[in-house]
Short mmCIF file of C-alpha atoms and ligand atoms in Angstrom, two decimals:
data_model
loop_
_atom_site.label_atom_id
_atom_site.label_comp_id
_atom_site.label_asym_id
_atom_site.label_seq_id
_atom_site.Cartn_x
_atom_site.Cartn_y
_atom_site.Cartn_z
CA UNK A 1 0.00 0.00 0.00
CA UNK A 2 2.58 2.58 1.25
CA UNK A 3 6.37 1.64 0.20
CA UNK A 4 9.58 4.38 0.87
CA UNK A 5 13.01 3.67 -0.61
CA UNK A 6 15.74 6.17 0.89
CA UNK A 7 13.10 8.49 1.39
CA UNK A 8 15.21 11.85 1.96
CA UNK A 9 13.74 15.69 2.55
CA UNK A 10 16.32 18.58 3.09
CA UNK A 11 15.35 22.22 3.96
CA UNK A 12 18.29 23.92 2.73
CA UNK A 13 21.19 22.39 5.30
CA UNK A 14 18.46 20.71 7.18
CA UNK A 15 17.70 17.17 6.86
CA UNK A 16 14.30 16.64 7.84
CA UNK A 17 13.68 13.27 7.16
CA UNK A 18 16.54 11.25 6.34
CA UNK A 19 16.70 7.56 4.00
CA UNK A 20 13.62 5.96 5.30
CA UNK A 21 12.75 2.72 3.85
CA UNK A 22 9.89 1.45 4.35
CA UNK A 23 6.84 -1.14 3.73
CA UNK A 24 2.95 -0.83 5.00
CA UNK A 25 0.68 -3.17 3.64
CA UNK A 26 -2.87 -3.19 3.04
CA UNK A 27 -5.12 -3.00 6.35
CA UNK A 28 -1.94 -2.09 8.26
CA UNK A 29 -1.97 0.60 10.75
CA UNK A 30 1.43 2.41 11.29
CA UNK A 31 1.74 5.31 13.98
CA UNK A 32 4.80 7.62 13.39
CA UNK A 33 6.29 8.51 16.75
CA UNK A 34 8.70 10.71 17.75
CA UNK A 35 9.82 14.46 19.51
CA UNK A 36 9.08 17.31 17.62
CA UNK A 37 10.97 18.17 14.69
CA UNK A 38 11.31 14.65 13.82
CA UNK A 39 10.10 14.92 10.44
CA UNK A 40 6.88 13.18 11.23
CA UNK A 41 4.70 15.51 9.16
CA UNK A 42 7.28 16.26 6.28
CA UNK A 43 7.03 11.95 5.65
CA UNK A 44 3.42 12.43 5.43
CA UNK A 45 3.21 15.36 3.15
CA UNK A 46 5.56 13.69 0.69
CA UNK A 47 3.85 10.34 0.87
CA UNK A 48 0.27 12.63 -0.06
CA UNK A 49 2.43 13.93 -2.53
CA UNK A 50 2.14 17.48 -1.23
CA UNK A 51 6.04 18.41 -0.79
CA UNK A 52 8.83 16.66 -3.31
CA UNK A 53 11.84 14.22 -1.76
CA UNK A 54 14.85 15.81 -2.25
CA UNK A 55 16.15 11.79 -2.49
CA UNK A 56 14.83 8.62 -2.78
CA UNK A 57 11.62 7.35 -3.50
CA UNK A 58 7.92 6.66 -2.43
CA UNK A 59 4.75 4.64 -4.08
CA UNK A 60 1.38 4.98 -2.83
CA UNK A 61 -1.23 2.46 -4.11
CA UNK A 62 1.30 2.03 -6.54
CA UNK A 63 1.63 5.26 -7.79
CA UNK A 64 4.81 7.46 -7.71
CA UNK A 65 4.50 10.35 -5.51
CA UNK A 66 6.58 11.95 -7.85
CA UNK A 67 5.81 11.16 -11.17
CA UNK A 68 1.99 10.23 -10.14
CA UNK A 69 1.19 13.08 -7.85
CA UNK A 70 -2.29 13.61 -9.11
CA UNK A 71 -3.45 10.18 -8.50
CA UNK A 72 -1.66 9.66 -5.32
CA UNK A 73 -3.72 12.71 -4.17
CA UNK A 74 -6.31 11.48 -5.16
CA UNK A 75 -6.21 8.38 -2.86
CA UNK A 76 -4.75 10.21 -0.02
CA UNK A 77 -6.24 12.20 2.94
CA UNK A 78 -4.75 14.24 5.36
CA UNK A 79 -5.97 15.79 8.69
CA UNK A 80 -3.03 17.58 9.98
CA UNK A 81 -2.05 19.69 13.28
CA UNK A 82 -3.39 22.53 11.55
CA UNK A 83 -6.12 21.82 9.35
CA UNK A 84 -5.84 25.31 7.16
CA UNK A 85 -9.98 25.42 7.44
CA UNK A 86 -11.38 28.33 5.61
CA UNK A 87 -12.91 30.31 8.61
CA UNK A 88 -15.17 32.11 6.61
CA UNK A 89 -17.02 29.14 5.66
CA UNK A 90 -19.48 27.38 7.51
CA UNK A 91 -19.82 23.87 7.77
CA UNK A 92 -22.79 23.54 5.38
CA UNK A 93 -20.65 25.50 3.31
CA UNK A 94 -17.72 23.25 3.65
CA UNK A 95 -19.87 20.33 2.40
CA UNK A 96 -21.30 21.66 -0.98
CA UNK A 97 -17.78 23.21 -1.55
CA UNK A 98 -15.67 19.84 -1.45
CA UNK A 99 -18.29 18.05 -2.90
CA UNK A 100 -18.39 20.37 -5.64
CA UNK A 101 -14.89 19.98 -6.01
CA UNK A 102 -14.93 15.83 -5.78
CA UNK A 103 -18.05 16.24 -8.38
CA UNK A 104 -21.14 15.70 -6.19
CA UNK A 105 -24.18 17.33 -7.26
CA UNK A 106 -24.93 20.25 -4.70
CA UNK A 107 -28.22 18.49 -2.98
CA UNK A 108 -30.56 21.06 -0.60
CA UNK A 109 -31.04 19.54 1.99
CA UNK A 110 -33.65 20.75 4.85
CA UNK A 111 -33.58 19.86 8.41
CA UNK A 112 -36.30 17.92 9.57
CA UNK A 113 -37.17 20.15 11.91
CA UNK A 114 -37.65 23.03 8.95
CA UNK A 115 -39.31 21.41 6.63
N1 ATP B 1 8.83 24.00 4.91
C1 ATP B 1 9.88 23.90 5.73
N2 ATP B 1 10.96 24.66 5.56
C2 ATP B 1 12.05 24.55 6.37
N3 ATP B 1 12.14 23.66 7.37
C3 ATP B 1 11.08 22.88 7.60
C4 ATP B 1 9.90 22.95 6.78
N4 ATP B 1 9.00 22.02 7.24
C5 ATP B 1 9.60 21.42 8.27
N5 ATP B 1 10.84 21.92 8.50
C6 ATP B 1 11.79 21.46 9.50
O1 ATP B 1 11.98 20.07 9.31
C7 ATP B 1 12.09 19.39 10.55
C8 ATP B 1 11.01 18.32 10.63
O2 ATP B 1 9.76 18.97 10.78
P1 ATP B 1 8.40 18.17 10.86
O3 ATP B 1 7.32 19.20 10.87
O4 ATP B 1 8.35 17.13 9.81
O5 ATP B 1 8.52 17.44 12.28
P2 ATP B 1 7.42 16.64 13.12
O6 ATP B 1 8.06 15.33 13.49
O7 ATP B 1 6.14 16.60 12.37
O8 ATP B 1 7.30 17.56 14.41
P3 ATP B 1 6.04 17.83 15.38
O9 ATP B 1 6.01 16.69 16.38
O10 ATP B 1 6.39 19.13 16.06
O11 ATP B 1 4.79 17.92 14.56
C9 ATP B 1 11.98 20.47 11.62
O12 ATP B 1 13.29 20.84 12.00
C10 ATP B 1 11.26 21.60 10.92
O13 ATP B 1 11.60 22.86 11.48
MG1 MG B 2 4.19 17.28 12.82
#
């Protein structure tokens, strides 16, 4: 499901995450620990294909994170730390806006208690 060869990210002199290899199956649950600055989140956000190795390699269902990006996004999903949420939207909002985005019909739909 999830494979890393040498997966490597460097920040200028900084090496955040440094040759991880790698293998999670299918139905496998792997929890990343470790103290801050780790490079627990900068593995994820190259394995969603979200931020490029700077070495190495990584396949998600298959797909390159490199050369595949778009479908490895498409199969991925990521709740971080901080989510990024638009503020100004509210959660009805949030709904028909992703949906929209993912290609669901925008549907009305009344409370109960309304209609
Ligand atoms: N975009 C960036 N530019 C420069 N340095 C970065 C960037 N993102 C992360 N880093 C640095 O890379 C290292 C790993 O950061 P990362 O966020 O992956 O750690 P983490 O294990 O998720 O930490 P935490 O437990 O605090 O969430 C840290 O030293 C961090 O400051
Ligand atoms: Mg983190």
């Amino acid at each position: 499901m999830i494979e890393m060869q040498g997966l490597t990210k460097k920040f200028d002199d900084l090496t955040a995450v440094k040759d991880v290899t790698l293998s999670i199956a299918p139905g496998e649950v792997l929890a990343l620990l470790g103290p801050n600055g780790a490079g627990k989140t900068t593995t994820v956000r190259m394995l969603a294909a979200i931020l490029a190795p700077t070495a190495g390699s990584a396949r998600v269902v298959g797909h390159d994170v490199v050369a595949e990006g778009q479908e490895v996004r498409r199969h991925v999903g990521v709740l971080t730390e901080a989510p990024g949420l638009y503020t100004r939207m509210t959660g009805r909002e949030y709904l028909d806006f992703f949906g929209e985005v993912r290609g669901f019909r925008s549907v009305n739909v009344v409370p109960a208690s309304m209609s």
